[in-house]
């Protein structure tokens, strides 16, 4: 355990992935709460919803009809945040005026996809078995592989693939140009802005490197340079596996833990124990081990407050295009950022001090991990059936 005094005093913890700090205030868990309370989610969804834009055989908002898919289903987002084709823009430079210095802008193009996890409208990742989760990971791998730069060191590792996956009649899924980064993420629950309860994730590819993974990559490179080629997250996973107090779940390939530097109350990271740059580095046993880790985390989340636990989840891995140094310094990991704090109805807000100064948390990562460890076993909903 960390020094016992840290369970009682306010202190700051350093996040080496971002080079930032988080304020921890464990004594604040005793304060009364009279603020906003969320409506607890209820698992009353049907297996099929005729009005759902994502269910098999249904018409989507733009008029396309979904196939009668039986596993995952991939399509180009009907309302993409970035597009492949748009008007050209180039900022005027060389004028030496303040606008050039202070009012910078650059164009961003890209392609956005939606991936449904299952044809069933009412099954989340927490409901799916390991066997049902593996195809999701394989679909992530396929779409990532289809966008890797041919000059990337990853290109020689990736298995040959064509997009769309076998059985998916979506020839539109083929990038027109080389993109720099791919962000795969899931927003689960209305509390995280999810607009459709059918289990799905999104994939955004962009010409530029987004700020958050870009910041992590800089610190991964710096650590490797300063520690004789060692990898930050390999060292961190080894350390946490030995200490145990923040570990939620562990198998031979992956570690799920509440990070020392976590901001969100029940924040979790899934980290590959060995150096793996991206999805394409995983063989089938590792895909299955990753599916098990995802199932364990999401099931424990739902069991914690016996509710459909909301979160934002995202994969961080090597960029699609980058230098050899960037690719080799990258390390596959998944972030889970859930907002719930005390119950199914009380959430954490990043406001005030956290917006103006730095992130802050009350419950310690050690306390959060202990509670999640105690929530293993069968999904609570299945016991109610």
mmCIF file of C-alpha atoms in Angstrom:
data_model
loop_
_atom_site.group_PDB
_atom_site.id
_atom_site.type_symbol
_atom_site.label_atom_id
_atom_site.label_comp_id
_atom_site.label_asym_id
_atom_site.label_seq_id
_atom_site.Cartn_x
_atom_site.Cartn_y
_atom_site.Cartn_z
ATOM 1 C CA UNK A 1 0.000 0.000 0.000
ATOM 2 C CA UNK A 2 1.124 3.621 -0.435
ATOM 3 C CA UNK A 3 2.089 5.459 2.733
ATOM 4 C CA UNK A 4 -0.928 5.239 5.084
ATOM 5 C CA UNK A 5 -0.886 8.985 5.619
ATOM 6 C CA UNK A 6 -1.911 9.466 1.978
ATOM 7 C CA UNK A 7 -5.310 7.929 2.816
ATOM 8 C CA UNK A 8 -6.057 10.910 5.066
ATOM 9 C CA UNK A 9 -4.314 13.969 3.632
ATOM 10 C CA UNK A 10 -4.726 15.917 0.422
ATOM 11 C CA UNK A 11 -1.844 15.294 -1.964
ATOM 12 C CA UNK A 12 -0.921 15.405 -5.650
ATOM 13 C CA UNK A 13 -0.082 12.405 -7.844
ATOM 14 C CA UNK A 14 1.977 12.580 -11.020
ATOM 15 C CA UNK A 15 0.802 11.152 -14.338
ATOM 16 C CA UNK A 16 3.917 10.188 -16.352
ATOM 17 C CA UNK A 17 1.800 9.477 -19.449
ATOM 18 C CA UNK A 18 0.761 13.120 -19.689
ATOM 19 C CA UNK A 19 3.357 14.873 -17.588
ATOM 20 C CA UNK A 20 0.514 16.263 -15.451
ATOM 21 C CA UNK A 21 -0.724 16.135 -11.866
ATOM 22 C CA UNK A 22 -4.002 15.274 -10.127
ATOM 23 C CA UNK A 23 -5.070 16.503 -6.681
ATOM 24 C CA UNK A 24 -6.316 13.727 -4.353
ATOM 25 C CA UNK A 25 -8.571 14.691 -1.418
ATOM 26 C CA UNK A 26 -9.590 11.434 0.341
ATOM 27 C CA UNK A 27 -11.141 13.211 3.337
ATOM 28 C CA UNK A 28 -13.838 14.716 1.069
ATOM 29 C CA UNK A 29 -15.622 11.374 0.644
ATOM 30 C CA UNK A 30 -17.431 12.160 3.910
ATOM 31 C CA UNK A 31 -19.107 15.343 2.633
ATOM 32 C CA UNK A 32 -22.915 15.246 2.194
ATOM 33 C CA UNK A 33 -24.343 15.425 -1.351
ATOM 34 C CA UNK A 34 -27.386 17.569 -2.166
ATOM 35 C CA UNK A 35 -26.548 18.243 -5.807
ATOM 36 C CA UNK A 36 -27.723 16.803 -9.105
ATOM 37 C CA UNK A 37 -28.545 13.119 -9.263
ATOM 38 C CA UNK A 38 -28.679 11.077 -12.461
ATOM 39 C CA UNK A 39 -31.593 8.847 -13.357
ATOM 40 C CA UNK A 40 -30.345 5.269 -12.874
ATOM 41 C CA UNK A 41 -30.339 3.357 -16.153
ATOM 42 C CA UNK A 42 -32.726 0.449 -16.436
ATOM 43 C CA UNK A 43 -32.059 -2.649 -18.544
ATOM 44 C CA UNK A 44 -35.460 -2.857 -20.195
ATOM 45 C CA UNK A 45 -34.439 -2.690 -23.847
ATOM 46 C CA UNK A 46 -35.819 -5.227 -26.325
ATOM 47 C CA UNK A 47 -33.568 -7.541 -28.324
ATOM 48 C CA UNK A 48 -34.757 -5.818 -31.492
ATOM 49 C CA UNK A 49 -36.099 -2.276 -31.891
ATOM 50 C CA UNK A 50 -37.823 -1.441 -35.176
ATOM 51 C CA UNK A 51 -37.070 2.267 -34.670
ATOM 52 C CA UNK A 52 -33.323 1.766 -34.021
ATOM 53 C CA UNK A 53 -30.997 3.003 -36.764
ATOM 54 C CA UNK A 54 -28.438 0.298 -35.887
ATOM 55 C CA UNK A 55 -30.530 -2.875 -35.641
ATOM 56 C CA UNK A 56 -30.207 -5.444 -38.472
ATOM 57 C CA UNK A 57 -32.470 -4.828 -41.471
ATOM 58 C CA UNK A 58 -33.492 -1.329 -40.339
ATOM 59 C CA UNK A 59 -33.222 1.875 -42.340
ATOM 60 C CA UNK A 60 -30.675 4.412 -41.068
ATOM 61 C CA UNK A 61 -31.214 8.165 -40.808
ATOM 62 C CA UNK A 62 -29.800 8.873 -44.275
ATOM 63 C CA UNK A 63 -31.862 6.150 -45.928
ATOM 64 C CA UNK A 64 -29.336 3.283 -46.188
ATOM 65 C CA UNK A 65 -30.629 -0.103 -45.052
ATOM 66 C CA UNK A 66 -28.575 -2.241 -42.676
ATOM 67 C CA UNK A 67 -27.925 -5.828 -43.740
ATOM 68 C CA UNK A 68 -29.208 -8.688 -41.604
ATOM 69 C CA UNK A 69 -25.852 -8.920 -39.874
ATOM 70 C CA UNK A 70 -25.134 -11.608 -37.280
ATOM 71 C CA UNK A 71 -21.941 -10.369 -35.591
ATOM 72 C CA UNK A 72 -20.280 -6.962 -35.869
ATOM 73 C CA UNK A 73 -21.353 -4.461 -38.527
ATOM 74 C CA UNK A 74 -19.219 -1.613 -39.912
ATOM 75 C CA UNK A 75 -20.384 1.416 -41.881
ATOM 76 C CA UNK A 76 -19.277 4.972 -42.584
ATOM 77 C CA UNK A 77 -20.822 7.319 -40.023
ATOM 78 C CA UNK A 78 -23.866 9.049 -41.506
ATOM 79 C CA UNK A 79 -22.948 12.192 -39.546
ATOM 80 C CA UNK A 80 -19.156 12.192 -39.594
ATOM 81 C CA UNK A 81 -17.210 14.757 -37.563
ATOM 82 C CA UNK A 82 -14.553 14.906 -40.297
ATOM 83 C CA UNK A 83 -14.877 14.242 -44.014
ATOM 84 C CA UNK A 84 -12.554 13.107 -46.774
ATOM 85 C CA UNK A 85 -13.662 15.782 -49.228
ATOM 86 C CA UNK A 86 -13.964 19.445 -48.337
ATOM 87 C CA UNK A 87 -12.896 22.875 -49.607
ATOM 88 C CA UNK A 88 -9.149 23.513 -49.545
ATOM 89 C CA UNK A 89 -7.736 25.872 -46.935
ATOM 90 C CA UNK A 90 -4.229 27.174 -46.394
ATOM 91 C CA UNK A 91 -3.480 29.880 -43.873
ATOM 92 C CA UNK A 92 -1.638 32.858 -45.243
ATOM 93 C CA UNK A 93 1.865 33.060 -43.810
ATOM 94 C CA UNK A 94 4.667 35.575 -44.051
ATOM 95 C CA UNK A 95 2.571 38.618 -43.219
ATOM 96 C CA UNK A 96 4.122 38.987 -39.735
ATOM 97 C CA UNK A 97 0.863 40.316 -38.286
ATOM 98 C CA UNK A 98 -0.771 39.203 -35.034
ATOM 99 C CA UNK A 99 -3.419 37.161 -36.830
ATOM 100 C CA UNK A 100 -0.743 34.837 -38.178
ATOM 101 C CA UNK A 101 0.617 34.330 -34.665
ATOM 102 C CA UNK A 102 -2.550 34.190 -32.572
ATOM 103 C CA UNK A 103 -5.318 33.028 -34.920
ATOM 104 C CA UNK A 104 -3.917 29.783 -36.301
ATOM 105 C CA UNK A 105 -6.024 27.204 -38.088
ATOM 106 C CA UNK A 106 -5.320 24.100 -40.128
ATOM 107 C CA UNK A 107 -7.637 21.885 -42.177
ATOM 108 C CA UNK A 108 -8.431 18.372 -40.959
ATOM 109 C CA UNK A 109 -9.794 15.633 -43.162
ATOM 110 C CA UNK A 110 -10.564 12.071 -42.258
ATOM 111 C CA UNK A 111 -13.126 9.317 -42.171
ATOM 112 C CA UNK A 112 -15.480 8.183 -39.408
ATOM 113 C CA UNK A 113 -17.043 4.764 -38.928
ATOM 114 C CA UNK A 114 -19.568 3.090 -36.651
ATOM 115 C CA UNK A 115 -19.107 -0.504 -35.464
ATOM 116 C CA UNK A 116 -21.992 -2.319 -33.819
ATOM 117 C CA UNK A 117 -20.913 -4.910 -31.272
ATOM 118 C CA UNK A 118 -23.843 -7.247 -31.741
ATOM 119 C CA UNK A 119 -27.121 -7.536 -33.667
ATOM 120 C CA UNK A 120 -28.914 -7.581 -30.287
ATOM 121 C CA UNK A 121 -30.185 -4.153 -29.290
ATOM 122 C CA UNK A 122 -29.970 -4.894 -25.561
ATOM 123 C CA UNK A 123 -26.525 -6.474 -25.101
ATOM 124 C CA UNK A 124 -23.598 -4.330 -23.935
ATOM 125 C CA UNK A 125 -19.961 -5.379 -23.591
ATOM 126 C CA UNK A 126 -20.779 -6.404 -20.017
ATOM 127 C CA UNK A 127 -23.408 -8.849 -21.314
ATOM 128 C CA UNK A 128 -21.230 -10.415 -24.003
ATOM 129 C CA UNK A 129 -19.130 -13.514 -23.429
ATOM 130 C CA UNK A 130 -15.426 -13.662 -24.242
ATOM 131 C CA UNK A 131 -16.290 -15.588 -27.399
ATOM 132 C CA UNK A 132 -18.719 -12.843 -28.431
ATOM 133 C CA UNK A 133 -16.194 -10.089 -27.679
ATOM 134 C CA UNK A 134 -13.315 -11.537 -29.713
ATOM 135 C CA UNK A 135 -15.006 -10.675 -33.069
ATOM 136 C CA UNK A 136 -15.210 -7.035 -31.930
ATOM 137 C CA UNK A 137 -11.450 -6.965 -31.321
ATOM 138 C CA UNK A 138 -10.867 -8.654 -34.657
ATOM 139 C CA UNK A 139 -13.031 -6.027 -36.374
ATOM 140 C CA UNK A 140 -11.051 -3.248 -34.660
ATOM 141 C CA UNK A 141 -7.883 -4.937 -35.917
ATOM 142 C CA UNK A 142 -9.201 -5.251 -39.453
ATOM 143 C CA UNK A 143 -10.224 -1.620 -39.784
ATOM 144 C CA UNK A 144 -6.951 -0.449 -38.202
ATOM 145 C CA UNK A 145 -4.958 -2.668 -40.568
ATOM 146 C CA UNK A 146 -6.799 -1.306 -43.584
ATOM 147 C CA UNK A 147 -5.582 2.215 -42.729
ATOM 148 C CA UNK A 148 -1.920 1.558 -41.824
ATOM 149 C CA UNK A 149 0.615 3.427 -43.933
ATOM 150 C CA UNK A 150 2.550 1.060 -46.233
ATOM 151 C CA UNK A 151 5.751 2.734 -44.995
ATOM 152 C CA UNK A 152 4.994 2.028 -41.320
ATOM 153 C CA UNK A 153 6.982 -0.680 -39.493
ATOM 154 C CA UNK A 154 3.557 -2.094 -38.580
ATOM 155 C CA UNK A 155 2.778 -2.848 -42.219
ATOM 156 C CA UNK A 156 5.089 -5.859 -42.227
ATOM 157 C CA UNK A 157 3.462 -7.199 -39.040
ATOM 158 C CA UNK A 158 -0.170 -6.783 -40.001
ATOM 159 C CA UNK A 159 -1.939 -9.735 -41.566
ATOM 160 C CA UNK A 160 -3.194 -9.121 -45.104
ATOM 161 C CA UNK A 161 -6.723 -7.770 -45.053
ATOM 162 C CA UNK A 162 -9.315 -6.131 -47.184
ATOM 163 C CA UNK A 163 -11.963 -3.813 -45.939
ATOM 164 C CA UNK A 164 -14.863 -4.418 -45.480
ATOM 165 C CA UNK A 165 -14.615 -7.566 -43.347
ATOM 166 C CA UNK A 166 -15.905 -10.804 -44.827
ATOM 167 C CA UNK A 167 -19.667 -10.753 -45.138
ATOM 168 C CA UNK A 168 -20.036 -6.975 -44.902
ATOM 169 C CA UNK A 169 -21.209 -5.398 -48.111
ATOM 170 C CA UNK A 170 -19.710 -1.943 -47.588
ATOM 171 C CA UNK A 171 -17.290 -1.094 -50.378
ATOM 172 C CA UNK A 172 -17.321 2.549 -49.227
ATOM 173 C CA UNK A 173 -14.985 1.587 -46.367
ATOM 174 C CA UNK A 174 -11.729 2.340 -48.131
ATOM 175 C CA UNK A 175 -9.695 5.462 -47.305
ATOM 176 C CA UNK A 176 -8.924 7.884 -50.119
ATOM 177 C CA UNK A 177 -5.702 9.095 -48.531
ATOM 178 C CA UNK A 178 -3.250 8.196 -45.788
ATOM 179 C CA UNK A 179 -4.354 9.322 -42.346
ATOM 180 C CA UNK A 180 -2.148 9.961 -39.343
ATOM 181 C CA UNK A 181 -4.175 8.557 -36.463
ATOM 182 C CA UNK A 182 -7.164 6.350 -35.692
ATOM 183 C CA UNK A 183 -9.164 6.773 -32.498
ATOM 184 C CA UNK A 184 -11.491 3.901 -31.573
ATOM 185 C CA UNK A 185 -13.864 4.788 -28.739
ATOM 186 C CA UNK A 186 -17.175 3.947 -27.114
ATOM 187 C CA UNK A 187 -19.541 6.247 -25.232
ATOM 188 C CA UNK A 188 -21.852 4.107 -23.114
ATOM 189 C CA UNK A 189 -24.959 5.563 -21.541
ATOM 190 C CA UNK A 190 -26.912 8.802 -21.822
ATOM 191 C CA UNK A 191 -24.719 10.324 -19.087
ATOM 192 C CA UNK A 192 -21.813 10.149 -21.560
ATOM 193 C CA UNK A 193 -23.777 11.570 -24.474
ATOM 194 C CA UNK A 194 -24.598 8.278 -26.200
ATOM 195 C CA UNK A 195 -27.412 8.977 -28.683
ATOM 196 C CA UNK A 196 -28.341 5.348 -29.420
ATOM 197 C CA UNK A 197 -28.436 2.544 -26.811
ATOM 198 C CA UNK A 198 -27.682 -0.191 -29.379
ATOM 199 C CA UNK A 199 -24.166 -1.372 -28.371
ATOM 200 C CA UNK A 200 -21.641 0.244 -30.692
ATOM 201 C CA UNK A 201 -18.407 2.175 -30.880
ATOM 202 C CA UNK A 202 -17.001 4.796 -33.218
ATOM 203 C CA UNK A 203 -13.789 5.051 -35.227
ATOM 204 C CA UNK A 204 -12.406 8.440 -36.258
ATOM 205 C CA UNK A 205 -9.378 8.688 -38.549
ATOM 206 C CA UNK A 206 -7.734 12.079 -39.055
ATOM 207 C CA UNK A 207 -4.878 13.689 -40.959
ATOM 208 C CA UNK A 208 -3.473 15.199 -37.771
ATOM 209 C CA UNK A 209 -2.387 13.705 -34.449
ATOM 210 C CA UNK A 210 -5.046 14.416 -31.777
ATOM 211 C CA UNK A 211 -3.830 16.181 -28.676
ATOM 212 C CA UNK A 212 -4.352 13.485 -26.010
ATOM 213 C CA UNK A 213 -2.665 10.503 -27.717
ATOM 214 C CA UNK A 214 -0.052 12.890 -29.094
ATOM 215 C CA UNK A 215 0.819 14.046 -25.581
ATOM 216 C CA UNK A 216 1.063 10.457 -24.383
ATOM 217 C CA UNK A 217 3.290 9.531 -27.317
ATOM 218 C CA UNK A 218 5.737 12.328 -26.494
ATOM 219 C CA UNK A 219 6.108 11.048 -22.932
ATOM 220 C CA UNK A 220 6.409 7.422 -24.071
ATOM 221 C CA UNK A 221 9.236 8.471 -26.414
ATOM 222 C CA UNK A 222 10.929 10.517 -23.700
ATOM 223 C CA UNK A 223 10.786 7.656 -21.184
ATOM 224 C CA UNK A 224 12.250 5.185 -23.687
ATOM 225 C CA UNK A 225 15.040 7.601 -24.530
ATOM 226 C CA UNK A 226 15.893 8.259 -20.875
ATOM 227 C CA UNK A 227 15.652 4.626 -19.688
ATOM 228 C CA UNK A 228 17.840 2.707 -22.139
ATOM 229 C CA UNK A 229 15.010 1.612 -24.400
ATOM 230 C CA UNK A 230 12.611 0.503 -21.655
ATOM 231 C CA UNK A 231 8.915 1.104 -22.187
ATOM 232 C CA UNK A 232 6.999 3.180 -19.671
ATOM 233 C CA UNK A 233 3.838 1.071 -19.628
ATOM 234 C CA UNK A 234 5.720 -2.239 -19.564
ATOM 235 C CA UNK A 235 7.593 -1.028 -16.479
ATOM 236 C CA UNK A 236 4.406 0.376 -14.961
ATOM 237 C CA UNK A 237 2.415 -2.829 -15.530
ATOM 238 C CA UNK A 238 5.222 -4.873 -13.922
ATOM 239 C CA UNK A 239 5.301 -2.553 -10.913
ATOM 240 C CA UNK A 240 1.530 -2.601 -10.415
ATOM 241 C CA UNK A 241 1.369 -6.384 -10.858
ATOM 242 C CA UNK A 242 3.867 -6.721 -8.016
ATOM 243 C CA UNK A 243 2.163 -4.221 -5.700
ATOM 244 C CA UNK A 244 -1.425 -5.475 -6.349
ATOM 245 C CA UNK A 245 -3.269 -2.694 -4.480
ATOM 246 C CA UNK A 246 -4.576 -0.970 -7.636
ATOM 247 C CA UNK A 247 -5.098 -4.122 -9.741
ATOM 248 C CA UNK A 248 -8.711 -4.921 -10.648
ATOM 249 C CA UNK A 249 -8.095 -7.947 -12.871
ATOM 250 C CA UNK A 250 -5.086 -9.715 -14.327
ATOM 251 C CA UNK A 251 -4.457 -12.535 -16.761
ATOM 252 C CA UNK A 252 -1.266 -13.725 -18.455
ATOM 253 C CA UNK A 253 -1.332 -10.985 -21.113
ATOM 254 C CA UNK A 254 -3.153 -7.953 -19.682
ATOM 255 C CA UNK A 255 -3.477 -5.953 -16.512
ATOM 256 C CA UNK A 256 -6.624 -3.960 -15.631
ATOM 257 C CA UNK A 257 -6.028 -1.399 -12.893
ATOM 258 C CA UNK A 258 -7.082 1.904 -11.403
ATOM 259 C CA UNK A 259 -4.035 4.035 -12.268
ATOM 260 C CA UNK A 260 -2.022 5.737 -9.541
ATOM 261 C CA UNK A 261 -2.829 9.036 -11.278
ATOM 262 C CA UNK A 262 -6.531 8.366 -12.104
ATOM 263 C CA UNK A 263 -8.814 11.398 -12.399
ATOM 264 C CA UNK A 264 -12.228 9.715 -12.606
ATOM 265 C CA UNK A 265 -13.534 7.895 -9.484
ATOM 266 C CA UNK A 266 -13.487 4.372 -10.974
ATOM 267 C CA UNK A 267 -11.133 5.041 -13.885
ATOM 268 C CA UNK A 268 -9.482 1.911 -15.289
ATOM 269 C CA UNK A 269 -6.650 1.214 -17.703
ATOM 270 C CA UNK A 270 -6.115 -2.076 -19.504
ATOM 271 C CA UNK A 271 -2.422 -2.441 -20.342
ATOM 272 C CA UNK A 272 -0.619 -5.072 -22.367
ATOM 273 C CA UNK A 273 2.018 -6.587 -20.066
ATOM 274 C CA UNK A 274 4.451 -7.074 -22.942
ATOM 275 C CA UNK A 275 5.397 -4.403 -25.425
ATOM 276 C CA UNK A 276 2.703 -4.382 -28.071
ATOM 277 C CA UNK A 277 2.495 -1.338 -30.313
ATOM 278 C CA UNK A 278 -0.993 -1.814 -31.703
ATOM 279 C CA UNK A 279 -3.818 -4.264 -32.349
ATOM 280 C CA UNK A 280 -1.922 -5.836 -35.239
ATOM 281 C CA UNK A 281 0.708 -7.141 -32.793
ATOM 282 C CA UNK A 282 -1.815 -9.440 -31.088
ATOM 283 C CA UNK A 283 -2.158 -13.079 -32.027
ATOM 284 C CA UNK A 284 -5.387 -14.962 -31.339
ATOM 285 C CA UNK A 285 -4.514 -15.942 -27.725
ATOM 286 C CA UNK A 286 -3.841 -12.265 -26.933
ATOM 287 C CA UNK A 287 -7.089 -11.204 -28.592
ATOM 288 C CA UNK A 288 -8.926 -13.647 -26.360
ATOM 289 C CA UNK A 289 -7.043 -12.417 -23.276
ATOM 290 C CA UNK A 290 -7.954 -8.829 -24.178
ATOM 291 C CA UNK A 291 -11.596 -9.838 -24.619
ATOM 292 C CA UNK A 292 -11.499 -11.404 -21.143
ATOM 293 C CA UNK A 293 -10.033 -8.227 -19.618
ATOM 294 C CA UNK A 294 -12.682 -6.027 -21.282
ATOM 295 C CA UNK A 295 -15.447 -8.367 -20.106
ATOM 296 C CA UNK A 296 -14.111 -8.358 -16.543
ATOM 297 C CA UNK A 297 -13.899 -4.561 -16.361
ATOM 298 C CA UNK A 298 -17.313 -3.828 -17.888
ATOM 299 C CA UNK A 299 -19.073 -6.528 -15.869
ATOM 300 C CA UNK A 300 -17.554 -5.242 -12.612
ATOM 301 C CA UNK A 301 -18.639 -1.729 -13.531
ATOM 302 C CA UNK A 302 -22.267 -2.820 -13.929
ATOM 303 C CA UNK A 303 -22.124 -4.918 -10.751
ATOM 304 C CA UNK A 304 -20.711 -2.050 -8.656
ATOM 305 C CA UNK A 305 -23.974 -0.098 -8.429
ATOM 306 C CA UNK A 306 -26.185 -2.707 -10.154
ATOM 307 C CA UNK A 307 -26.841 -0.438 -13.101
ATOM 308 C CA UNK A 308 -25.845 0.051 -16.733
ATOM 309 C CA UNK A 309 -22.586 1.782 -15.785
ATOM 310 C CA UNK A 310 -21.819 4.716 -18.124
ATOM 311 C CA UNK A 311 -18.307 5.418 -19.375
ATOM 312 C CA UNK A 312 -16.190 6.658 -22.240
ATOM 313 C CA UNK A 313 -13.674 4.058 -23.385
ATOM 314 C CA UNK A 314 -10.870 4.554 -25.891
ATOM 315 C CA UNK A 315 -7.971 2.609 -27.409
ATOM 316 C CA UNK A 316 -4.551 4.254 -27.594
ATOM 317 C CA UNK A 317 -1.992 2.628 -29.863
ATOM 318 C CA UNK A 318 0.585 3.452 -32.526
ATOM 319 C CA UNK A 319 -0.336 6.082 -35.130
ATOM 320 C CA UNK A 320 -1.281 4.864 -38.586
ATOM 321 C CA UNK A 321 1.608 6.822 -40.028
ATOM 322 C CA UNK A 322 4.681 7.890 -38.108
ATOM 323 C CA UNK A 323 8.415 7.685 -37.648
ATOM 324 C CA UNK A 324 10.086 4.471 -36.551
ATOM 325 C CA UNK A 325 10.713 6.091 -33.170
ATOM 326 C CA UNK A 326 7.015 6.926 -32.735
ATOM 327 C CA UNK A 327 5.830 3.465 -33.717
ATOM 328 C CA UNK A 328 8.291 1.622 -31.488
ATOM 329 C CA UNK A 329 7.634 3.872 -28.485
ATOM 330 C CA UNK A 330 3.872 3.350 -28.725
ATOM 331 C CA UNK A 331 2.249 0.877 -26.356
ATOM 332 C CA UNK A 332 -1.287 -0.486 -26.647
ATOM 333 C CA UNK A 333 -3.619 0.400 -23.789
ATOM 334 C CA UNK A 334 -7.297 1.178 -23.185
ATOM 335 C CA UNK A 335 -8.715 3.971 -21.037
ATOM 336 C CA UNK A 336 -12.082 3.730 -19.278
ATOM 337 C CA UNK A 337 -13.404 7.054 -17.933
ATOM 338 C CA UNK A 338 -16.659 6.506 -15.962
ATOM 339 C CA UNK A 339 -18.434 9.438 -14.256
ATOM 340 C CA UNK A 340 -20.307 7.681 -11.418
ATOM 341 C CA UNK A 341 -19.001 8.499 -7.949
ATOM 342 C CA UNK A 342 -21.099 7.379 -4.976
ATOM 343 C CA UNK A 343 -24.006 5.487 -6.488
ATOM 344 C CA UNK A 344 -25.916 4.864 -9.697
ATOM 345 C CA UNK A 345 -27.348 8.387 -9.404
ATOM 346 C CA UNK A 346 -24.442 10.554 -8.185
ATOM 347 C CA UNK A 347 -21.760 11.451 -10.716
ATOM 348 C CA UNK A 348 -18.508 13.364 -10.666
ATOM 349 C CA UNK A 349 -18.317 16.716 -12.438
ATOM 350 C CA UNK A 350 -15.088 18.191 -13.803
ATOM 351 C CA UNK A 351 -15.868 21.804 -12.933
ATOM 352 C CA UNK A 352 -14.540 24.781 -10.990
ATOM 353 C CA UNK A 353 -11.054 24.048 -9.681
ATOM 354 C CA UNK A 354 -10.691 21.150 -12.095
ATOM 355 C CA UNK A 355 -11.379 23.378 -15.098
ATOM 356 C CA UNK A 356 -9.401 26.358 -13.855
ATOM 357 C CA UNK A 357 -6.481 24.666 -12.067
ATOM 358 C CA UNK A 358 -6.003 20.878 -12.248
ATOM 359 C CA UNK A 359 -7.997 17.607 -11.950
ATOM 360 C CA UNK A 360 -9.092 16.502 -8.479
ATOM 361 C CA UNK A 361 -10.532 13.287 -7.039
ATOM 362 C CA UNK A 362 -11.908 12.186 -3.640
ATOM 363 C CA UNK A 363 -11.926 8.366 -3.416
ATOM 364 C CA UNK A 364 -8.375 7.056 -3.858
ATOM 365 C CA UNK A 365 -7.461 4.705 -6.719
ATOM 366 C CA UNK A 366 -6.640 2.052 -4.123
ATOM 367 C CA UNK A 367 -10.145 2.283 -2.627
ATOM 368 C CA UNK A 368 -11.727 2.220 -6.086
ATOM 369 C CA UNK A 369 -9.735 -0.840 -7.138
ATOM 370 C CA UNK A 370 -10.695 -2.716 -3.955
ATOM 371 C CA UNK A 371 -14.383 -2.076 -4.601
ATOM 372 C CA UNK A 372 -14.117 -3.213 -8.225
ATOM 373 C CA UNK A 373 -12.212 -6.353 -7.222
ATOM 374 C CA UNK A 374 -15.132 -7.244 -4.947
ATOM 375 C CA UNK A 375 -17.598 -6.937 -7.854
ATOM 376 C CA UNK A 376 -16.413 -9.916 -9.871
ATOM 377 C CA UNK A 377 -18.501 -12.928 -10.774
ATOM 378 C CA UNK A 378 -21.753 -13.214 -12.656
ATOM 379 C CA UNK A 379 -23.389 -10.086 -14.062
ATOM 380 C CA UNK A 380 -26.063 -8.918 -11.607
ATOM 381 C CA UNK A 381 -28.749 -8.765 -14.331
ATOM 382 C CA UNK A 382 -28.470 -12.470 -15.008
ATOM 383 C CA UNK A 383 -29.215 -13.241 -11.391
ATOM 384 C CA UNK A 384 -32.446 -11.245 -11.663
ATOM 385 C CA UNK A 385 -33.656 -13.060 -14.771
#
